[in-house]
């Protein structure tokens, strides 16, 4: 190989790295735009909830006087703290400490899984259903739609965990992990609003 | 070193993407080239334009006589529902996304959209939407009959009792079209924010790109609201929740809020790119810079913001309280300001210019006139006292067809003619184009002007039979409708035959200024040999300044070629 062509090659490698960097930045930008748009879906549901709640006189289905907040409260604490855990995972990845990353990612998944489990228990204990008036519909719609997002988040985390076992996969960049973590924070923030709307404001 | 690698690159460049078939077959593949995708969108949309048009021909046929004697009432209901839905979701949106897809990367000096594969997925969802919509003709009970706005409680009726019915298919189709549009919105916004060529600052970005950005931002904030409403409607319809069902305590008016929060701004999703087309076409054929370019650019974004605050003007007659009516009447009038600024800028651009009246320019000018006319009736409808009277009459139909046909479809035609040489590498036949324009203009006015009169006299919309006192206006409208149907024939003939055997187009047949004209016709894969560096604002007609560094030929002030 002549020097000339090896210089050309290394320049080409530079360009390629530059392009990969650009692409990752674009993806991050695009993902944030997407999340903003998703936020509007939730805001629309919330707006609907507020309108109904303030205009319908007998809000709860017959025989229901309100929601029990003890277990959901604990669930909320778990979910919100998992946001910090996934942040720690990301820091470990940043420092190229793969095992730490895996450990804390797994912990996040466990906490998310616990949240879903808690929600399932709560649902099965409720005395009203999806079709029990507007409140029933909205309750299951909102918590269910949010739960679907938690589930998606766990799915993404599983993929990111699996990818960490591919040698060199996270060497040059880890947009996927950043996106997953961003999504998780998003799911958390939405839950806090939802919790206030449904459980606190009774 | 040998030349072999560069040769290979040259060969690759001539293909739409590496390893792709090198001819018309590429338009049937999962291509990730934004130019191929753009044309895929345009052609697909045009197929649906013809289908939607066919449905309107049947409606106009029914309305030639006061009695309902061609189709029965349920079929008529299905016809206007599917006509409206197809025209909006399968023609206007997709064709404009197609044009934007083709042009935006070229205009900003990018090699492709930010997410090419996502782009292809967005496109391939459109045929799925189309299949779902058309499949509803085959299910028991036929297509949805509740109009394209699907208001409950009408849309919650399900006489056949089937889970798969026209309304459910309709909602699914809308949902998929929404997914496609949101992915498209993310793609456009990212592309425009992050991939402009070096030197292309915001105020060196063409007005068309600004208007696409504004339109796509609306998709991103508006569509989620529609999605929320559609999910609730679907649940009401299928699992028996009671969000919008009045007999179960639901609130049907809330649906209207969800619906119009998106669907009013949606008209700007359609019309903003058309404004962008006007802003590109007028300067070229008038040989003058776009008047007030910066104001025109910024006003697009203002429209995006203000149009989020006007949706209740569609609900003046829905039991809306007085204070709310007044508030939204005010915001509605407010949109006229940024819009009026644009109209003023276009007129000032044409004023005193050296006009070249070829087909693209004719369509743009015709579209501008129609739009001004539609704007007047729009302001009328925006004022509560008038709207209370003409709401749900043919006056409304007349108004929005002036917008949609008169301005938007005209603008689409202007754009397709203007960029045809760039897209295909061939020239179209000017004579045939002018015939097309004349027929379309005559058809539009003959079809939609009489509707103002029957509407003012009180003819309700969405009826298959009517009082004989409206007969004259309806016969005229039907004649105009059939004329419009015919007017598409010279267009198709022109496009198909020019593409196959038209004269070869030069790179810049109109001597226009803009990055897209600096590459070959049609552009190679990845658009540019080398990404240009922009050094001056667009529309430098008559200023004789180069647009990019090392520009080989500056565009003359009066670069008349035809
Ligand atoms: C030859 C051209 C056309 C004719 C003759 C025509 C005719 C009609 C008729 C008769 C109706 C029913 C009005 C009613 O009963 O309320 C209608 C509705 C509608 N049309 Fe068109 N139309 C044409 C083109 C278009 C185009 C190009 C678009 C959109 C790009 C469009 C969009 C709509 C919409 C959105 C509705 C409302 C449907 C509804 O909500 O009832 N039309 N049209
Ligand atoms: Cu509106």
mmCIF file of N, CA, C and O in Angstrom, chain A residues 22-108:
data_model
loop_
_atom_site.group_PDB
_atom_site.id
_atom_site.type_symbol
_atom_site.label_atom_id
_atom_site.label_comp_id
_atom_site.label_asym_id
_atom_site.label_seq_id
_atom_site.Cartn_x
_atom_site.Cartn_y
_atom_site.Cartn_z
ATOM 1 N N UNK A 22 -22.694 12.745 12.918
ATOM 2 C CA UNK A 22 -23.817 13.556 12.440
ATOM 3 C C UNK A 22 -25.126 12.776 12.530
ATOM 4 O O UNK A 22 -26.136 13.277 13.004
ATOM 5 N N UNK A 23 -25.057 11.521 12.050
ATOM 6 C CA UNK A 23 -26.279 10.711 12.022
ATOM 7 C C UNK A 23 -26.814 10.510 13.433
ATOM 8 O O UNK A 23 -28.018 10.595 13.669
ATOM 9 N N UNK A 24 -25.905 10.276 14.399
ATOM 10 C CA UNK A 24 -26.364 10.074 15.771
ATOM 11 C C UNK A 24 -26.988 11.348 16.315
ATOM 12 O O UNK A 24 -28.025 11.316 16.985
ATOM 13 N N UNK A 25 -26.364 12.485 15.995
ATOM 14 C CA UNK A 25 -26.930 13.755 16.460
ATOM 15 C C UNK A 25 -28.315 13.975 15.858
ATOM 16 O O UNK A 25 -29.239 14.425 16.536
ATOM 17 N N UNK A 26 -28.449 13.662 14.573
ATOM 18 C CA UNK A 26 -29.754 13.788 13.920
ATOM 19 C C UNK A 26 -30.780 12.907 14.611
ATOM 20 O O UNK A 26 -31.911 13.321 14.854
ATOM 21 N N UNK A 27 -30.359 11.673 14.905
ATOM 22 C CA UNK A 27 -31.310 10.752 15.522
ATOM 23 C C UNK A 27 -31.763 11.282 16.864
ATOM 24 O O UNK A 27 -32.934 11.194 17.219
ATOM 25 N N UNK A 28 -30.822 11.852 17.618
ATOM 26 C CA UNK A 28 -31.181 12.370 18.933
ATOM 27 C C UNK A 28 -32.199 13.504 18.775
ATOM 28 O O UNK A 28 -33.230 13.527 19.448
ATOM 29 N N UNK A 29 -31.898 14.410 17.855
ATOM 30 C CA UNK A 29 -32.808 15.530 17.596
ATOM 31 C C UNK A 29 -34.185 15.008 17.216
ATOM 32 O O UNK A 29 -35.210 15.419 17.760
ATOM 33 N N UNK A 30 -34.190 14.061 16.267
ATOM 34 C CA UNK A 30 -35.460 13.518 15.791
ATOM 35 C C UNK A 30 -36.228 12.841 16.915
ATOM 36 O O UNK A 30 -37.456 12.970 17.011
ATOM 37 N N UNK A 31 -35.502 12.143 17.775
ATOM 38 C CA UNK A 31 -36.179 11.421 18.846
ATOM 39 C C UNK A 31 -36.834 12.398 19.824
ATOM 40 O O UNK A 31 -37.945 12.169 20.305
ATOM 41 N N UNK A 32 -36.156 13.506 20.095
ATOM 42 C CA UNK A 32 -36.738 14.499 21.000
ATOM 43 C C UNK A 32 -37.997 15.098 20.376
ATOM 44 O O UNK A 32 -39.029 15.253 21.038
ATOM 45 N N UNK A 33 -37.921 15.380 19.086
ATOM 46 C CA UNK A 33 -39.106 15.898 18.398
ATOM 47 C C UNK A 33 -40.257 14.911 18.524
ATOM 48 O O UNK A 33 -41.399 15.274 18.823
ATOM 49 N N UNK A 34 -39.935 13.635 18.336
ATOM 50 C CA UNK A 34 -40.966 12.599 18.443
ATOM 51 C C UNK A 34 -41.578 12.580 19.845
ATOM 52 O O UNK A 34 -42.795 12.508 20.012
ATOM 53 N N UNK A 35 -40.723 12.670 20.861
ATOM 54 C CA UNK A 35 -41.240 12.633 22.231
ATOM 55 C C UNK A 35 -42.137 13.834 22.515
ATOM 56 O O UNK A 35 -43.151 13.710 23.198
ATOM 57 N N UNK A 36 -41.773 14.998 21.979
ATOM 58 C CA UNK A 36 -42.628 16.171 22.173
ATOM 59 C C UNK A 36 -44.010 15.905 21.603
ATOM 60 O O UNK A 36 -45.039 16.257 22.183
ATOM 61 N N UNK A 37 -44.007 15.244 20.442
ATOM 62 C CA UNK A 37 -45.278 14.951 19.798
ATOM 63 C C UNK A 37 -46.084 13.951 20.639
ATOM 64 O O UNK A 37 -47.306 14.091 20.793
ATOM 65 N N UNK A 38 -45.391 12.975 21.193
ATOM 66 C CA UNK A 38 -46.066 12.017 22.071
ATOM 67 C C UNK A 38 -46.648 12.708 23.292
ATOM 68 O O UNK A 38 -47.723 12.346 23.780
ATOM 69 N N UNK A 39 -45.910 13.694 23.781
ATOM 70 C CA UNK A 39 -46.394 14.435 24.941
ATOM 71 C C UNK A 39 -47.773 15.006 24.658
ATOM 72 O O UNK A 39 -48.646 15.015 25.525
ATOM 73 N N UNK A 40 -47.967 15.467 23.414
ATOM 74 C CA UNK A 40 -49.254 16.074 23.085
ATOM 75 C C UNK A 40 -50.388 15.047 23.175
ATOM 76 O O UNK A 40 -51.502 15.387 23.566
ATOM 77 N N UNK A 41 -50.118 13.790 22.817
ATOM 78 C CA UNK A 41 -51.175 12.776 22.948
ATOM 79 C C UNK A 41 -51.612 12.702 24.405
ATOM 80 O O UNK A 41 -52.796 12.761 24.731
ATOM 81 N N UNK A 42 -50.617 12.597 25.301
ATOM 82 C CA UNK A 42 -50.958 12.512 26.715
ATOM 83 C C UNK A 42 -51.666 13.780 27.173
ATOM 84 O O UNK A 42 -52.660 13.709 27.897
ATOM 85 N N UNK A 43 -51.161 14.927 26.743
ATOM 86 C CA UNK A 43 -51.808 16.176 27.152
ATOM 87 C C UNK A 43 -53.262 16.199 26.688
ATOM 88 O O UNK A 43 -54.140 16.685 27.397
ATOM 89 N N UNK A 44 -53.523 15.658 25.489
ATOM 90 C CA UNK A 44 -54.901 15.640 25.004
ATOM 91 C C UNK A 44 -55.770 14.778 25.910
ATOM 92 O O UNK A 44 -56.882 15.167 26.274
ATOM 93 N N UNK A 45 -55.255 13.605 26.267
ATOM 94 C CA UNK A 45 -56.017 12.757 27.184
ATOM 95 C C UNK A 45 -56.243 13.480 28.506
ATOM 96 O O UNK A 45 -57.340 13.455 29.070
ATOM 97 N N UNK A 46 -55.196 14.133 28.999
ATOM 98 C CA UNK A 46 -55.328 14.835 30.275
ATOM 99 C C UNK A 46 -56.367 15.944 30.168
ATOM 100 O O UNK A 46 -57.188 16.129 31.081
ATOM 101 N N UNK A 47 -56.330 16.667 29.049
ATOM 102 C CA UNK A 47 -57.310 17.740 28.865
ATOM 103 C C UNK A 47 -58.713 17.154 28.903
ATOM 104 O O UNK A 47 -59.620 17.691 29.551
ATOM 105 N N UNK A 48 -58.898 16.014 28.214
ATOM 106 C CA UNK A 48 -60.190 15.358 28.235
ATOM 107 C C UNK A 48 -60.590 14.990 29.659
ATOM 108 O O UNK A 48 -61.732 15.230 30.085
ATOM 109 N N UNK A 49 -59.636 14.454 30.405
ATOM 110 C CA UNK A 49 -59.908 14.060 31.789
ATOM 111 C C UNK A 49 -60.387 15.263 32.597
ATOM 112 O O UNK A 49 -61.377 15.193 33.327
ATOM 113 N N UNK A 50 -59.669 16.375 32.444
ATOM 114 C CA UNK A 50 -60.022 17.560 33.235
ATOM 115 C C UNK A 50 -61.418 18.060 32.868
ATOM 116 O O UNK A 50 -62.235 18.376 33.734
ATOM 117 N N UNK A 51 -61.702 18.076 31.567
ATOM 118 C CA UNK A 51 -63.025 18.546 31.147
ATOM 119 C C UNK A 51 -64.124 17.676 31.748
ATOM 120 O O UNK A 51 -65.083 18.171 32.346
ATOM 121 N N UNK A 52 -63.971 16.355 31.608
ATOM 122 C CA UNK A 52 -65.008 15.472 32.137
ATOM 123 C C UNK A 52 -65.125 15.602 33.648
ATOM 124 O O UNK A 52 -66.200 15.704 34.219
ATOM 125 N N UNK A 53 -63.978 15.588 34.294
ATOM 126 C CA UNK A 53 -63.982 15.608 35.758
ATOM 127 C C UNK A 53 -64.684 16.859 36.289
ATOM 128 O O UNK A 53 -65.366 16.814 37.311
ATOM 129 N N UNK A 54 -64.502 17.984 35.589
ATOM 130 C CA UNK A 54 -65.096 19.216 36.102
ATOM 131 C C UNK A 54 -66.533 19.414 35.655
ATOM 132 O O UNK A 54 -67.209 20.312 36.128
ATOM 133 N N UNK A 55 -67.016 18.602 34.701
ATOM 134 C CA UNK A 55 -68.380 18.838 34.222
ATOM 135 C C UNK A 55 -69.350 17.725 34.595
ATOM 136 O O UNK A 55 -70.557 17.922 34.507
ATOM 137 N N UNK A 56 -68.847 16.575 34.957
ATOM 138 C CA UNK A 56 -69.774 15.472 35.260
ATOM 139 C C UNK A 56 -70.025 15.423 36.757
ATOM 140 O O UNK A 56 -69.084 15.294 37.535
ATOM 141 N N UNK A 57 -71.290 15.512 37.195
ATOM 142 C CA UNK A 57 -71.583 15.555 38.634
ATOM 143 C C UNK A 57 -71.260 14.240 39.368
ATOM 144 O O UNK A 57 -70.468 14.250 40.307
ATOM 145 N N UNK A 58 -71.882 13.126 38.953
ATOM 146 C CA UNK A 58 -71.539 11.884 39.662
ATOM 147 C C UNK A 58 -70.428 11.176 38.901
ATOM 148 O O UNK A 58 -70.651 10.428 37.971
ATOM 149 N N UNK A 59 -69.239 11.457 39.364
ATOM 150 C CA UNK A 59 -68.020 11.139 38.630
ATOM 151 C C UNK A 59 -67.680 9.662 38.729
ATOM 152 O O UNK A 59 -67.421 9.001 37.743
ATOM 153 N N UNK A 60 -67.709 9.122 39.967
ATOM 154 C CA UNK A 60 -67.289 7.728 40.122
ATOM 155 C C UNK A 60 -68.445 6.783 39.835
ATOM 156 O O UNK A 60 -69.606 7.133 40.024
ATOM 157 N N UNK A 61 -68.121 5.579 39.368
ATOM 158 C CA UNK A 61 -69.182 4.597 39.115
ATOM 159 C C UNK A 61 -69.897 4.267 40.434
ATOM 160 O O UNK A 61 -69.302 4.432 41.507
ATOM 161 N N UNK A 62 -71.157 3.804 40.344
ATOM 162 C CA UNK A 62 -71.912 3.503 41.550
ATOM 163 C C UNK A 62 -71.131 2.546 42.458
ATOM 164 O O UNK A 62 -70.521 1.591 41.989
ATOM 165 N N UNK A 63 -71.120 2.840 43.734
ATOM 166 C CA UNK A 63 -70.443 1.965 44.679
ATOM 167 C C UNK A 63 -68.964 2.267 44.858
ATOM 168 O O UNK A 63 -68.295 1.642 45.663
ATOM 169 N N UNK A 64 -68.453 3.215 44.080
ATOM 170 C CA UNK A 64 -67.042 3.567 44.202
ATOM 171 C C UNK A 64 -66.962 4.983 44.748
ATOM 172 O O UNK A 64 -67.653 5.870 44.267
ATOM 173 N N UNK A 65 -66.143 5.180 45.782
ATOM 174 C CA UNK A 65 -66.089 6.535 46.333
ATOM 175 C C UNK A 65 -64.758 7.199 46.017
ATOM 176 O O UNK A 65 -64.569 8.379 46.226
ATOM 177 N N UNK A 66 -63.817 6.459 45.521
ATOM 178 C CA UNK A 66 -62.515 7.045 45.193
ATOM 179 C C UNK A 66 -61.500 5.941 45.037
ATOM 180 O O UNK A 66 -61.836 4.754 45.087
ATOM 181 N N UNK A 67 -60.270 6.322 44.832
ATOM 182 C CA UNK A 67 -59.231 5.320 44.603
ATOM 183 C C UNK A 67 -58.341 5.218 45.828
ATOM 184 O O UNK A 67 -58.059 6.209 46.496
ATOM 185 N N UNK A 68 -57.908 4.029 46.092
ATOM 186 C CA UNK A 68 -56.950 3.814 47.169
ATOM 187 C C UNK A 68 -55.572 4.267 46.680
ATOM 188 O O UNK A 68 -55.167 3.932 45.571
ATOM 189 N N UNK A 69 -54.857 5.055 47.477
ATOM 190 C CA UNK A 69 -53.599 5.599 46.957
ATOM 191 C C UNK A 69 -52.366 4.941 47.559
ATOM 192 O O UNK A 69 -51.253 5.256 47.163
ATOM 193 N N UNK A 70 -52.532 4.024 48.505
ATOM 194 C CA UNK A 70 -51.350 3.535 49.204
ATOM 195 C C UNK A 70 -50.400 2.787 48.265
ATOM 196 O O UNK A 70 -49.232 3.160 48.129
ATOM 197 N N UNK A 71 -50.904 1.756 47.604
ATOM 198 C CA UNK A 71 -50.025 0.989 46.727
ATOM 199 C C UNK A 71 -49.525 1.806 45.524
ATOM 200 O O UNK A 71 -48.343 1.755 45.204
ATOM 201 N N UNK A 72 -50.425 2.548 44.871
ATOM 202 C CA UNK A 72 -49.944 3.368 43.759
ATOM 203 C C UNK A 72 -48.837 4.342 44.183
ATOM 204 O O UNK A 72 -47.929 4.626 43.409
ATOM 205 N N UNK A 73 -48.927 4.805 45.424
ATOM 206 C CA UNK A 73 -47.906 5.725 45.914
ATOM 207 C C UNK A 73 -46.537 5.043 45.916
ATOM 208 O O UNK A 73 -45.546 5.582 45.432
ATOM 209 N N UNK A 74 -46.524 3.833 46.452
ATOM 210 C CA UNK A 74 -45.270 3.082 46.494
ATOM 211 C C UNK A 74 -44.770 2.826 45.071
ATOM 212 O O UNK A 74 -43.584 3.002 44.764
ATOM 213 N N UNK A 75 -45.694 2.432 44.226
ATOM 214 C CA UNK A 75 -45.369 2.212 42.813
ATOM 215 C C UNK A 75 -44.724 3.442 42.189
ATOM 216 O O UNK A 75 -43.774 3.356 41.423
ATOM 217 N N UNK A 76 -45.294 4.596 42.524
ATOM 218 C CA UNK A 76 -44.787 5.842 41.961
ATOM 219 C C UNK A 76 -43.346 6.066 42.406
ATOM 220 O O UNK A 76 -42.487 6.437 41.593
ATOM 221 N N UNK A 77 -43.101 5.826 43.672
ATOM 222 C CA UNK A 77 -41.744 6.027 44.173
ATOM 223 C C UNK A 77 -40.763 5.122 43.433
ATOM 224 O O UNK A 77 -39.691 5.557 43.010
ATOM 225 N N UNK A 78 -41.165 3.874 43.247
ATOM 226 C CA UNK A 78 -40.299 2.939 42.518
ATOM 227 C C UNK A 78 -40.005 3.462 41.117
ATOM 228 O O UNK A 78 -38.853 3.524 40.675
ATOM 229 N N UNK A 79 -41.072 3.860 40.415
ATOM 230 C CA UNK A 79 -40.883 4.268 39.019
ATOM 231 C C UNK A 79 -40.007 5.514 38.937
ATOM 232 O O UNK A 79 -39.091 5.596 38.109
ATOM 233 N N UNK A 80 -40.287 6.476 39.813
ATOM 234 C CA UNK A 80 -39.518 7.716 39.741
ATOM 235 C C UNK A 80 -38.052 7.467 40.094
ATOM 236 O O UNK A 80 -37.150 7.982 39.432
ATOM 237 N N UNK A 81 -37.801 6.615 41.093
ATOM 238 C CA UNK A 81 -36.382 6.374 41.397
ATOM 239 C C UNK A 81 -35.680 5.638 40.274
ATOM 240 O O UNK A 81 -34.478 5.787 40.089
ATOM 241 N N UNK A 82 -36.431 4.851 39.501
ATOM 242 C CA UNK A 82 -35.764 4.115 38.424
ATOM 243 C C UNK A 82 -35.172 5.063 37.387
ATOM 244 O O UNK A 82 -34.255 4.719 36.659
ATOM 245 N N UNK A 83 -35.696 6.281 37.349
ATOM 246 C CA UNK A 83 -35.129 7.269 36.439
ATOM 247 C C UNK A 83 -33.681 7.569 36.822
ATOM 248 O O UNK A 83 -32.832 7.770 35.951
ATOM 249 N N UNK A 84 -33.417 7.610 38.132
ATOM 250 C CA UNK A 84 -32.041 7.853 38.577
ATOM 251 C C UNK A 84 -31.166 6.644 38.286
ATOM 252 O O UNK A 84 -30.014 6.774 37.902
ATOM 253 N N UNK A 85 -31.769 5.464 38.448
ATOM 254 C CA UNK A 85 -30.982 4.254 38.234
ATOM 255 C C UNK A 85 -30.522 4.159 36.789
ATOM 256 O O UNK A 85 -29.366 3.840 36.509
ATOM 257 N N UNK A 86 -31.415 4.483 35.850
ATOM 258 C CA UNK A 86 -31.004 4.375 34.443
ATOM 259 C C UNK A 86 -29.980 5.456 34.112
ATOM 260 O O UNK A 86 -29.089 5.263 33.285
ATOM 261 N N UNK A 87 -30.072 6.574 34.836
ATOM 262 C CA UNK A 87 -29.058 7.607 34.643
ATOM 263 C C UNK A 87 -27.689 7.079 35.068
ATOM 264 O O UNK A 87 -26.693 7.256 34.352
ATOM 265 N N UNK A 88 -27.657 6.394 36.198
ATOM 266 C CA UNK A 88 -26.394 5.810 36.666
ATOM 267 C C UNK A 88 -25.872 4.813 35.636
ATOM 268 O O UNK A 88 -24.681 4.792 35.291
ATOM 269 N N UNK A 89 -26.786 3.997 35.098
ATOM 270 C CA UNK A 89 -26.376 3.035 34.078
ATOM 271 C C UNK A 89 -25.683 3.741 32.922
ATOM 272 O O UNK A 89 -24.622 3.322 32.450
ATOM 273 N N UNK A 90 -26.280 4.833 32.494
ATOM 274 C CA UNK A 90 -25.713 5.578 31.379
ATOM 275 C C UNK A 90 -24.312 6.091 31.724
ATOM 276 O O UNK A 90 -23.418 6.084 30.874
ATOM 277 N N UNK A 91 -24.144 6.571 32.954
ATOM 278 C CA UNK A 91 -22.819 7.062 33.373
ATOM 279 C C UNK A 91 -21.785 5.935 33.276
ATOM 280 O O UNK A 91 -20.670 6.150 32.804
ATOM 281 N N UNK A 92 -22.177 4.750 33.726
ATOM 282 C CA UNK A 92 -21.238 3.628 33.648
ATOM 283 C C UNK A 92 -20.850 3.346 32.201
ATOM 284 O O UNK A 92 -19.687 3.096 31.894
ATOM 285 N N UNK A 93 -21.825 3.407 31.330
ATOM 286 C CA UNK A 93 -21.531 3.145 29.920
ATOM 287 C C UNK A 93 -20.591 4.218 29.397
ATOM 288 O O UNK A 93 -19.640 3.942 28.653
ATOM 289 N N UNK A 94 -20.854 5.442 29.805
ATOM 290 C CA UNK A 94 -20.013 6.560 29.393
ATOM 291 C C UNK A 94 -18.554 6.299 29.779
ATOM 292 O O UNK A 94 -17.639 6.585 29.012
ATOM 293 N N UNK A 95 -18.362 5.742 30.968
ATOM 294 C CA UNK A 95 -17.010 5.435 31.435
ATOM 295 C C UNK A 95 -16.521 4.081 30.942
ATOM 296 O O UNK A 95 -15.533 3.546 31.446
ATOM 297 N N UNK A 96 -17.272 3.499 30.006
ATOM 298 C CA UNK A 96 -16.920 2.214 29.394
ATOM 299 C C UNK A 96 -16.864 1.076 30.420
ATOM 300 O O UNK A 96 -16.113 0.127 30.264
ATOM 301 N N UNK A 97 -17.642 1.208 31.491
ATOM 302 C CA UNK A 97 -17.700 0.113 32.460
ATOM 303 C C UNK A 97 -18.961 -0.692 32.172
ATOM 304 O O UNK A 97 -20.053 -0.393 32.669
ATOM 305 N N UNK A 98 -18.783 -1.722 31.341
ATOM 306 C CA UNK A 98 -19.951 -2.432 30.818
ATOM 307 C C UNK A 98 -20.730 -3.171 31.892
ATOM 308 O O UNK A 98 -21.955 -3.203 31.860
ATOM 309 N N UNK A 99 -20.003 -3.758 32.877
ATOM 310 C CA UNK A 99 -20.734 -4.549 33.867
ATOM 311 C C UNK A 99 -21.592 -3.664 34.746
ATOM 312 O O UNK A 99 -22.727 -4.014 35.076
ATOM 313 N N UNK A 100 -21.055 -2.522 35.095
ATOM 314 C CA UNK A 100 -21.854 -1.582 35.875
ATOM 315 C C UNK A 100 -23.090 -1.167 35.100
ATOM 316 O O UNK A 100 -24.213 -1.126 35.624
ATOM 317 N N UNK A 101 -22.886 -0.888 33.819
ATOM 318 C CA UNK A 101 -24.007 -0.528 32.959
ATOM 319 C C UNK A 101 -25.074 -1.610 32.972
ATOM 320 O O UNK A 101 -26.257 -1.349 33.198
ATOM 321 N N UNK A 102 -24.620 -2.847 32.784
ATOM 322 C CA UNK A 102 -25.584 -3.952 32.728
ATOM 323 C C UNK A 102 -26.343 -4.083 34.046
ATOM 324 O O UNK A 102 -27.564 -4.252 34.062
ATOM 325 N N UNK A 103 -25.592 -3.953 35.139
ATOM 326 C CA UNK A 103 -26.221 -4.124 36.445
ATOM 327 C C UNK A 103 -27.325 -3.092 36.661
ATOM 328 O O UNK A 103 -28.465 -3.421 37.003
ATOM 329 N N UNK A 104 -26.988 -1.830 36.396
ATOM 330 C CA UNK A 104 -27.980 -0.797 36.684
ATOM 331 C C UNK A 104 -29.121 -0.793 35.671
ATOM 332 O O UNK A 104 -30.252 -0.439 35.996
ATOM 333 N N UNK A 105 -28.816 -1.214 34.446
ATOM 334 C CA UNK A 105 -29.905 -1.322 33.474
ATOM 335 C C UNK A 105 -30.888 -2.406 33.910
ATOM 336 O O UNK A 105 -32.106 -2.223 33.867
ATOM 337 N N UNK A 106 -30.309 -3.517 34.348
ATOM 338 C CA UNK A 106 -31.143 -4.609 34.823
ATOM 339 C C UNK A 106 -31.988 -4.146 36.009
ATOM 340 O O UNK A 106 -33.177 -4.487 36.124
ATOM 341 N N UNK A 107 -31.385 -3.357 36.877
ATOM 342 C CA UNK A 107 -32.127 -2.847 38.034
ATOM 343 C C UNK A 107 -33.291 -1.971 37.565
ATOM 344 O O UNK A 107 -34.417 -2.076 38.085
ATOM 345 N N UNK A 108 -33.034 -1.136 36.571
ATOM 346 C CA UNK A 108 -34.121 -0.323 36.025
ATOM 347 C C UNK A 108 -35.252 -1.197 35.524
ATOM 348 O O UNK A 108 -36.440 -0.949 35.787
#
